PDB file of C-alpha atoms in Angstrom:
ATOM      1  CA  UNK A   1       0.000   0.000   0.000  1.00 80.00           C
ATOM      2  CA  UNK A   2       1.441   3.391  -0.949  1.00 88.00           C
ATOM      3  CA  UNK A   3       2.093   6.205   1.468  1.00 93.00           C
ATOM      4  CA  UNK A   4       0.013   9.306   0.727  1.00 97.00           C
ATOM      5  CA  UNK A   5       1.110  12.740   1.896  1.00 96.00           C
ATOM      6  CA  UNK A   6       0.964  16.384   0.815  1.00 96.00           C
ATOM      7  CA  UNK A   7       3.463  17.315  -1.886  1.00 95.00           C
ATOM      8  CA  UNK A   8       6.245  19.758  -1.096  1.00 93.00           C
ATOM      9  CA  UNK A   9       8.053  22.099  -3.460  1.00 94.00           C
ATOM     10  CA  UNK A  10      10.936  19.608  -3.548  1.00 95.00           C
ATOM     11  CA  UNK A  11       8.574  16.921  -4.922  1.00 95.00           C
ATOM     12  CA  UNK A  12       7.267  18.995  -7.819  1.00 93.00           C
ATOM     13  CA  UNK A  13       9.941  18.354 -10.488  1.00 93.00           C
ATOM     14  CA  UNK A  14       9.497  14.573 -10.097  1.00 93.00           C
ATOM     15  CA  UNK A  15       5.718  14.921  -9.833  1.00 88.00           C
ATOM     16  CA  UNK A  16       5.557  16.973 -13.027  1.00 86.00           C
ATOM     17  CA  UNK A  17       7.098  14.070 -14.947  1.00 85.00           C
ATOM     18  CA  UNK A  18       4.456  11.649 -13.600  1.00 83.00           C
ATOM     19  CA  UNK A  19       1.599  14.031 -14.472  1.00 84.00           C
ATOM     20  CA  UNK A  20       2.804  14.473 -18.049  1.00 78.00           C
ATOM     21  CA  UNK A  21       3.361  10.695 -18.451  1.00 80.00           C
ATOM     22  CA  UNK A  22      -0.175  10.028 -17.236  1.00 75.00           C
ATOM     23  CA  UNK A  23      -2.004  12.619 -19.345  1.00 64.00           C
ATOM     24  CA  UNK A  24      -0.024  13.220 -22.539  1.00 53.00           C
ATOM     25  CA  UNK A  25       2.098  11.536 -25.180  1.00 45.00           C
ATOM     26  CA  UNK A  26       2.795   7.911 -26.013  1.00 50.00           C
ATOM     27  CA  UNK A  27       3.599   6.957 -22.417  1.00 50.00           C
ATOM     28  CA  UNK A  28       0.063   7.974 -21.402  1.00 45.00           C
ATOM     29  CA  UNK A  29      -1.415   5.493 -23.882  1.00 40.00           C
ATOM     30  CA  UNK A  30      -0.122   2.645 -21.694  1.00 50.00           C
ATOM     31  CA  UNK A  31      -2.858   3.577 -19.220  1.00 49.00           C
ATOM     32  CA  UNK A  32      -6.573   4.108 -19.756  1.00 50.00           C
ATOM     33  CA  UNK A  33      -7.118   7.564 -18.236  1.00 55.00           C
ATOM     34  CA  UNK A  34      -5.099   9.693 -20.672  1.00 48.00           C
ATOM     35  CA  UNK A  35      -6.032  12.649 -22.860  1.00 49.00           C
ATOM     36  CA  UNK A  36      -3.257  11.939 -25.389  1.00 42.00           C
ATOM     37  CA  UNK A  37      -5.658  11.482 -28.315  1.00 45.00           C
ATOM     38  CA  UNK A  38      -7.457  14.792 -27.688  1.00 47.00           C
ATOM     39  CA  UNK A  39      -4.788  17.175 -26.396  1.00 46.00           C
ATOM     40  CA  UNK A  40      -1.183  17.573 -27.433  1.00 46.00           C
ATOM     41  CA  UNK A  41       0.208  20.375 -25.304  1.00 52.00           C
ATOM     42  CA  UNK A  42       1.693  19.980 -21.839  1.00 46.00           C
ATOM     43  CA  UNK A  43      -0.860  19.138 -19.122  1.00 52.00           C
ATOM     44  CA  UNK A  44       0.700  21.553 -16.638  1.00 62.00           C
ATOM     45  CA  UNK A  45       3.992  23.196 -15.688  1.00 68.00           C
ATOM     46  CA  UNK A  46       6.073  23.615 -12.554  1.00 63.00           C
ATOM     47  CA  UNK A  47       4.902  27.187 -11.951  1.00 79.00           C
ATOM     48  CA  UNK A  48       1.279  26.021 -11.909  1.00 82.00           C
ATOM     49  CA  UNK A  49       2.055  23.082  -9.625  1.00 75.00           C
ATOM     50  CA  UNK A  50       3.695  25.463  -7.129  1.00 78.00           C
ATOM     51  CA  UNK A  51       0.404  27.373  -6.842  1.00 86.00           C
ATOM     52  CA  UNK A  52      -1.436  24.151  -5.936  1.00 84.00           C
ATOM     53  CA  UNK A  53       0.468  23.213  -2.766  1.00 92.00           C
ATOM     54  CA  UNK A  54      -0.339  26.027  -0.344  1.00 86.00           C
ATOM     55  CA  UNK A  55      -3.247  27.958   1.102  1.00 88.00           C
ATOM     56  CA  UNK A  56      -6.626  26.560   0.101  1.00 95.00           C
ATOM     57  CA  UNK A  57      -5.084  23.918  -2.173  1.00 95.00           C
ATOM     58  CA  UNK A  58      -3.153  20.698  -1.646  1.00 95.00           C
ATOM     59  CA  UNK A  59      -1.583  18.186  -3.975  1.00 94.00           C
ATOM     60  CA  UNK A  60      -1.474  14.775  -2.357  1.00 97.00           C
ATOM     61  CA  UNK A  61       1.076  12.310  -3.708  1.00 97.00           C
ATOM     62  CA  UNK A  62       1.128   8.530  -3.504  1.00 96.00           C
ATOM     63  CA  UNK A  63       4.607   7.143  -2.899  1.00 95.00           C
ATOM     64  CA  UNK A  64       6.346   3.805  -2.858  1.00 94.00           C
ATOM     65  CA  UNK A  65       9.508   4.732  -0.997  1.00 94.00           C
ATOM     66  CA  UNK A  66      10.788   7.777  -2.908  1.00 93.00           C
ATOM     67  CA  UNK A  67       8.966   6.893  -6.129  1.00 92.00           C
ATOM     68  CA  UNK A  68       5.936   9.055  -6.912  1.00 92.00           C
ATOM     69  CA  UNK A  69       3.105   6.824  -8.162  1.00 93.00           C
ATOM     70  CA  UNK A  70       0.409   9.451  -8.680  1.00 93.00           C
ATOM     71  CA  UNK A  71      -1.314  12.500  -7.288  1.00 94.00           C
ATOM     72  CA  UNK A  72      -4.558  14.358  -6.738  1.00 96.00           C
ATOM     73  CA  UNK A  73      -5.292  18.032  -6.134  1.00 96.00           C
ATOM     74  CA  UNK A  74      -7.964  19.129  -3.649  1.00 97.00           C
ATOM     75  CA  UNK A  75      -8.960  22.795  -3.422  1.00 96.00           C
ATOM     76  CA  UNK A  76     -11.329  24.598  -1.078  1.00 97.00           C
ATOM     77  CA  UNK A  77     -13.897  26.601  -3.014  1.00 96.00           C
ATOM     78  CA  UNK A  78     -15.528  27.877   0.187  1.00 94.00           C
ATOM     79  CA  UNK A  79     -19.054  27.391   1.531  1.00 94.00           C
ATOM     80  CA  UNK A  80     -18.452  23.683   2.134  1.00 96.00           C
ATOM     81  CA  UNK A  81     -17.378  22.932  -1.447  1.00 97.00           C
ATOM     82  CA  UNK A  82     -14.075  21.365  -2.489  1.00 98.00           C
ATOM     83  CA  UNK A  83     -12.807  20.744  -6.017  1.00 96.00           C
ATOM     84  CA  UNK A  84     -10.949  17.540  -6.902  1.00 97.00           C
ATOM     85  CA  UNK A  85      -8.648  17.585  -9.916  1.00 91.00           C
ATOM     86  CA  UNK A  86      -5.341  16.445 -11.373  1.00 89.00           C
ATOM     87  CA  UNK A  87      -5.980  12.842 -10.326  1.00 91.00           C
ATOM     88  CA  UNK A  88      -3.422  10.675 -12.060  1.00 90.00           C
ATOM     89  CA  UNK A  89      -1.478   7.477 -11.607  1.00 89.00           C
ATOM     90  CA  UNK A  90       1.626   6.485 -13.537  1.00 84.00           C
ATOM     91  CA  UNK A  91       0.307   4.611 -16.614  1.00 78.00           C
ATOM     92  CA  UNK A  92       2.379   1.528 -15.762  1.00 76.00           C
ATOM     93  CA  UNK A  93       0.665   1.304 -12.354  1.00 70.00           C
ATOM     94  CA  UNK A  94      -2.982   1.964 -13.154  1.00 70.00           C
ATOM     95  CA  UNK A  95      -5.761  -0.458 -12.138  1.00 74.00           C
ATOM     96  CA  UNK A  96      -4.072  -1.272  -8.806  1.00 81.00           C
ATOM     97  CA  UNK A  97      -6.317   0.820  -6.542  1.00 82.00           C
ATOM     98  CA  UNK A  98      -3.947   3.781  -6.226  1.00 93.00           C
ATOM     99  CA  UNK A  99      -6.455   6.221  -7.752  1.00 89.00           C
ATOM    100  CA  UNK A 100      -9.150   5.059  -5.351  1.00 93.00           C
ATOM    101  CA  UNK A 101      -6.764   5.598  -2.414  1.00 96.00           C
ATOM    102  CA  UNK A 102      -5.888   9.080  -3.663  1.00 96.00           C
ATOM    103  CA  UNK A 103      -9.577  10.012  -3.934  1.00 95.00           C
ATOM    104  CA  UNK A 104     -10.199   8.800  -0.370  1.00 95.00           C
ATOM    105  CA  UNK A 105      -7.242  10.849   0.889  1.00 97.00           C
ATOM    106  CA  UNK A 106      -8.431  13.933  -1.023  1.00 97.00           C
ATOM    107  CA  UNK A 107     -11.944  13.608   0.367  1.00 97.00           C
ATOM    108  CA  UNK A 108     -10.554  13.221   3.892  1.00 96.00           C
ATOM    109  CA  UNK A 109      -8.411  16.335   3.405  1.00 97.00           C
ATOM    110  CA  UNK A 110     -11.440  18.221   2.076  1.00 97.00           C
ATOM    111  CA  UNK A 111     -13.426  17.340   5.213  1.00 96.00           C
ATOM    112  CA  UNK A 112     -10.687  17.760   7.811  1.00 95.00           C
ATOM    113  CA  UNK A 113      -8.685  20.672   6.398  1.00 95.00           C
ATOM    114  CA  UNK A 114     -11.287  22.657   4.462  1.00 95.00           C
ATOM    115  CA  UNK A 115     -14.504  21.697   6.332  1.00 96.00           C
ATOM    116  CA  UNK A 116     -16.021  20.644   3.011  1.00 97.00           C
ATOM    117  CA  UNK A 117     -19.313  18.790   2.905  1.00 97.00           C
ATOM    118  CA  UNK A 118     -19.276  18.092  -0.832  1.00 97.00           C
ATOM    119  CA  UNK A 119     -16.757  17.655  -3.641  1.00 98.00           C
ATOM    120  CA  UNK A 120     -17.055  18.443  -7.320  1.00 97.00           C
ATOM    121  CA  UNK A 121     -14.854  17.756 -10.319  1.00 95.00           C
ATOM    122  CA  UNK A 122     -14.888  18.338 -14.046  1.00 93.00           C
ATOM    123  CA  UNK A 123     -14.124  15.685 -16.649  1.00 89.00           C
ATOM    124  CA  UNK A 124     -13.937  16.035 -20.418  1.00 83.00           C
ATOM    125  CA  UNK A 125     -17.405  14.853 -21.417  1.00 85.00           C
ATOM    126  CA  UNK A 126     -16.015  12.581 -24.174  1.00 83.00           C
ATOM    127  CA  UNK A 127     -14.200  10.501 -21.551  1.00 84.00           C
ATOM    128  CA  UNK A 128     -17.178   8.209 -20.951  1.00 87.00           C
ATOM    129  CA  UNK A 129     -15.095   5.377 -19.472  1.00 86.00           C
ATOM    130  CA  UNK A 130     -13.481   7.714 -16.930  1.00 82.00           C
ATOM    131  CA  UNK A 131     -16.805   9.316 -16.004  1.00 91.00           C
ATOM    132  CA  UNK A 132     -18.217   5.802 -15.431  1.00 92.00           C
ATOM    133  CA  UNK A 133     -15.268   5.037 -13.115  1.00 89.00           C
ATOM    134  CA  UNK A 134     -16.000   8.152 -11.051  1.00 91.00           C
ATOM    135  CA  UNK A 135     -19.689   7.214 -10.951  1.00 95.00           C
ATOM    136  CA  UNK A 136     -18.734   3.794  -9.534  1.00 92.00           C
ATOM    137  CA  UNK A 137     -16.918   5.733  -6.806  1.00 92.00           C
ATOM    138  CA  UNK A 138     -19.957   7.769  -5.756  1.00 94.00           C
ATOM    139  CA  UNK A 139     -19.785  10.790  -8.049  1.00 96.00           C
ATOM    140  CA  UNK A 140     -22.833  11.765 -10.110  1.00 97.00           C
ATOM    141  CA  UNK A 141     -23.260  14.065 -13.070  1.00 96.00           C
ATOM    142  CA  UNK A 142     -24.875  17.303 -11.981  1.00 96.00           C
ATOM    143  CA  UNK A 143     -26.184  18.091 -15.460  1.00 94.00           C
ATOM    144  CA  UNK A 144     -23.945  21.169 -15.564  1.00 95.00           C
ATOM    145  CA  UNK A 145     -21.255  21.549 -18.211  1.00 92.00           C
ATOM    146  CA  UNK A 146     -18.437  24.053 -18.420  1.00 91.00           C
ATOM    147  CA  UNK A 147     -16.177  25.057 -21.278  1.00 87.00           C
ATOM    148  CA  UNK A 148     -12.729  23.503 -21.438  1.00 78.00           C
ATOM    149  CA  UNK A 149     -10.322  25.960 -19.745  1.00 74.00           C
ATOM    150  CA  UNK A 150      -8.303  26.643 -22.914  1.00 69.00           C
ATOM    151  CA  UNK A 151      -9.409  27.050 -26.514  1.00 64.00           C
ATOM    152  CA  UNK A 152      -8.926  23.880 -28.574  1.00 70.00           C
ATOM    153  CA  UNK A 153     -10.226  22.818 -31.953  1.00 67.00           C
ATOM    154  CA  UNK A 154     -12.597  21.082 -31.912  1.00 74.00           C
ATOM    155  CA  UNK A 155     -13.929  22.628 -28.673  1.00 77.00           C
ATOM    156  CA  UNK A 156     -14.176  20.423 -25.594  1.00 82.00           C
ATOM    157  CA  UNK A 157     -16.796  20.522 -22.860  1.00 86.00           C
ATOM    158  CA  UNK A 158     -16.344  19.554 -19.224  1.00 88.00           C
ATOM    159  CA  UNK A 159     -19.019  17.534 -17.433  1.00 93.00           C
ATOM    160  CA  UNK A 160     -19.428  18.444 -13.747  1.00 96.00           C
ATOM    161  CA  UNK A 161     -19.651  15.561 -11.288  1.00 97.00           C
ATOM    162  CA  UNK A 162     -20.203  15.907  -7.552  1.00 97.00           C
ATOM    163  CA  UNK A 163     -20.694  13.929  -4.386  1.00 97.00           C
ATOM    164  CA  UNK A 164     -21.612  14.761  -0.809  1.00 97.00           C
ATOM    165  CA  UNK A 165     -18.890  13.863   1.663  1.00 94.00           C
ATOM    166  CA  UNK A 166     -19.926  11.344   4.292  1.00 81.00           C
ATOM    167  CA  UNK A 167     -19.238  12.512   7.817  1.00 76.00           C
TER     168      UNK A 167
END
């Protein structure tokens, strides 16, 4: 079972490599949760990751010793709402329960650190298999959609999923 803890600034260069491997390029295609067939730019950068580790945001990392296996970002949006994003597991290690453990840790952090009572996320609406996985883990589509955060051609839409946090 991996160790899960908040990421530090020292972790971010190694974490960035895992995030890019999981979301983009040929390495991502080894897993099932990638966006490599829809998006071709970098998923994120170190400057952005730095903004996600302090204040009302945490990146939690799953580790086996010093090896980063995956991560999840949990952000307080205020009024009892937290946002879950950037969930990824190294493509070579997917389907081993690491993602499920990261979600549980993120939800616990949302409750204990941010006093959240519900969590929402956005998923590219074309990623039916991934949305189904989140639904099996208690998330439901709210019926709301949002535009993809950057302009791409063809345009992408984000489905909003949410779940109340059990006490």
